[in-house]
Tab-separated table of C-alpha atoms and ligand atoms in Angstrom:
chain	number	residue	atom	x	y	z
A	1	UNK	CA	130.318	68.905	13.202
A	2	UNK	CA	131.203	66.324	15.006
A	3	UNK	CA	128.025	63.595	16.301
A	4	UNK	CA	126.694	64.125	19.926
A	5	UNK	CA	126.902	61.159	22.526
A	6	UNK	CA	124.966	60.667	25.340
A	7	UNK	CA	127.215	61.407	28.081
A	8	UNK	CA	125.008	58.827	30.626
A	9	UNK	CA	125.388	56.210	27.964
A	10	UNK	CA	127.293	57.553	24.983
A	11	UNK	CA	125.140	56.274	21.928
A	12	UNK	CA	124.305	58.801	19.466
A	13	UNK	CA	121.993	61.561	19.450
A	14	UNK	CA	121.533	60.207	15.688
A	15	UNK	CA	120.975	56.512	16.914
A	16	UNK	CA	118.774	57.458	19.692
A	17	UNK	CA	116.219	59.990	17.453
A	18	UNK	CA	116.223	57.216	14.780
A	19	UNK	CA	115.099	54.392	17.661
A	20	UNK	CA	112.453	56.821	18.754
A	21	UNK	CA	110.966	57.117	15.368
A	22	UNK	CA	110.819	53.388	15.123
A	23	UNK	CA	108.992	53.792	18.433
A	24	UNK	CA	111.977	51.600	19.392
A	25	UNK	CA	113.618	53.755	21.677
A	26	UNK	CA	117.155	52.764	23.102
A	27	UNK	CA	116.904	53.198	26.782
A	28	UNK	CA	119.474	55.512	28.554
A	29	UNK	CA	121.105	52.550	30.723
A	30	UNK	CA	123.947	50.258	31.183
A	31	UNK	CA	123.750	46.549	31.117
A	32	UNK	CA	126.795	44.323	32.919
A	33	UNK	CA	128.293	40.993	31.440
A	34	UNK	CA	124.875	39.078	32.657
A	35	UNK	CA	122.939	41.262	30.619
A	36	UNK	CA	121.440	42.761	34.325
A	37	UNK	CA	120.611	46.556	34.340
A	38	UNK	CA	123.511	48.175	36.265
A	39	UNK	CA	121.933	52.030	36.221
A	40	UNK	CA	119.417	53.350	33.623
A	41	UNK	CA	117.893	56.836	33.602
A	42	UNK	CA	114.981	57.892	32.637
A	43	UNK	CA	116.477	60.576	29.914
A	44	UNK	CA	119.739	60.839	27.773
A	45	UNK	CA	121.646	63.825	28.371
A	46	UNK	CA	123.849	65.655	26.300
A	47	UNK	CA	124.995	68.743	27.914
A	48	UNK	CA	126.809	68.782	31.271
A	49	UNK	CA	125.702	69.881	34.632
A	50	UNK	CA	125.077	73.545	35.042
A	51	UNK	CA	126.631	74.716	38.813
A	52	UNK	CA	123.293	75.252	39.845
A	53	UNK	CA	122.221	71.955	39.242
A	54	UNK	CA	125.703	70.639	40.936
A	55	UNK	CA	125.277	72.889	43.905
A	56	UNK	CA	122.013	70.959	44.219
A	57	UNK	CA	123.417	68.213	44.307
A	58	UNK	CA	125.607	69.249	47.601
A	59	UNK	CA	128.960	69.433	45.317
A	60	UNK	CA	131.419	72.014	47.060
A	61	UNK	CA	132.900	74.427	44.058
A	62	UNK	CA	135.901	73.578	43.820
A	63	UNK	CA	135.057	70.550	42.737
A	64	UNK	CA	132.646	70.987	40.206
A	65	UNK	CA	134.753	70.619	37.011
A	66	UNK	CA	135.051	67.050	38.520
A	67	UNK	CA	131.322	66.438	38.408
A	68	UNK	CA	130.287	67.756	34.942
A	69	UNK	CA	129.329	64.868	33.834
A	70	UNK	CA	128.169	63.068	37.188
A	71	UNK	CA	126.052	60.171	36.321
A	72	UNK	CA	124.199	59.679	39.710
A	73	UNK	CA	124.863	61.690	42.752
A	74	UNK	CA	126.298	58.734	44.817
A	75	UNK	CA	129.514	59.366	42.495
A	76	UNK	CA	130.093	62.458	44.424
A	77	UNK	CA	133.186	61.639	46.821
A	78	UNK	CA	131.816	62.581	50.475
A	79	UNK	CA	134.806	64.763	50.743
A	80	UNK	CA	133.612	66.836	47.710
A	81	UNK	CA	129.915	67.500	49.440
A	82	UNK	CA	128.929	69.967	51.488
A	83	UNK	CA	128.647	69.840	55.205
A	84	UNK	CA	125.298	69.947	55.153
A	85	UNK	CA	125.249	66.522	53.022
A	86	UNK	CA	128.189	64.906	54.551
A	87	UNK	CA	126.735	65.381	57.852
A	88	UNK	CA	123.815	63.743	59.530
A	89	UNK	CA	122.607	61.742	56.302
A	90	UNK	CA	119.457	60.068	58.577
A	91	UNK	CA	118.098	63.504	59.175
A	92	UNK	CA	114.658	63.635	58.102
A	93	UNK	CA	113.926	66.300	55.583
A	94	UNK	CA	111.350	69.149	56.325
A	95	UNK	CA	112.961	69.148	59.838
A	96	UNK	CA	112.588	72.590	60.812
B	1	ZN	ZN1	121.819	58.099	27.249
């Protein structure tokens, strides 16, 4: 069977359960060249989006199979969100 990566930060599910037991845990993150924290999340993730989880993030379906493995929504092309997002993105929400 092959070993399961993080698909945020692709270390191993192995590598990561091992750090926690250490109470060292590897962080789910990315550093850049500077060693400065590009993204980090606050869980690993190791299956892909379900549609209802893309849908909430205002992904139009035909365009999910792009976004499986989305790691923050401002990835999502505005093209590929729906109207709703790609509209008025000042709106205040609760407006009725
Ligand atoms: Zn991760």
């Amino acid at each position: 069977m092959p070993e399961r990566l993080c698909l945020q930060c692709n270390e191993s599910e192995d590598a990561i359960r091992e750090s926690q037991r250490r109470r060292d845990p590897i962080y789910c993150g990315a550093v850049d060249y500077f060693g400065e924290v590009e993204w980090d999340l606050p869980l690993h993730r190791f299956r892909d989006r379900s549609d209802r989880e893309l849908a909430s993030l205002h992904i139009l379906p035909e365009h999910f199979k792009e976004y499986r493995r989305l790691l923050s929504p401002w990835e999502i092309n505005d093209a590929h969100r729906d109207a709703e997002w790609a509209g008025d993105k000042t709106r205040a929400s609760g407006d009725a």
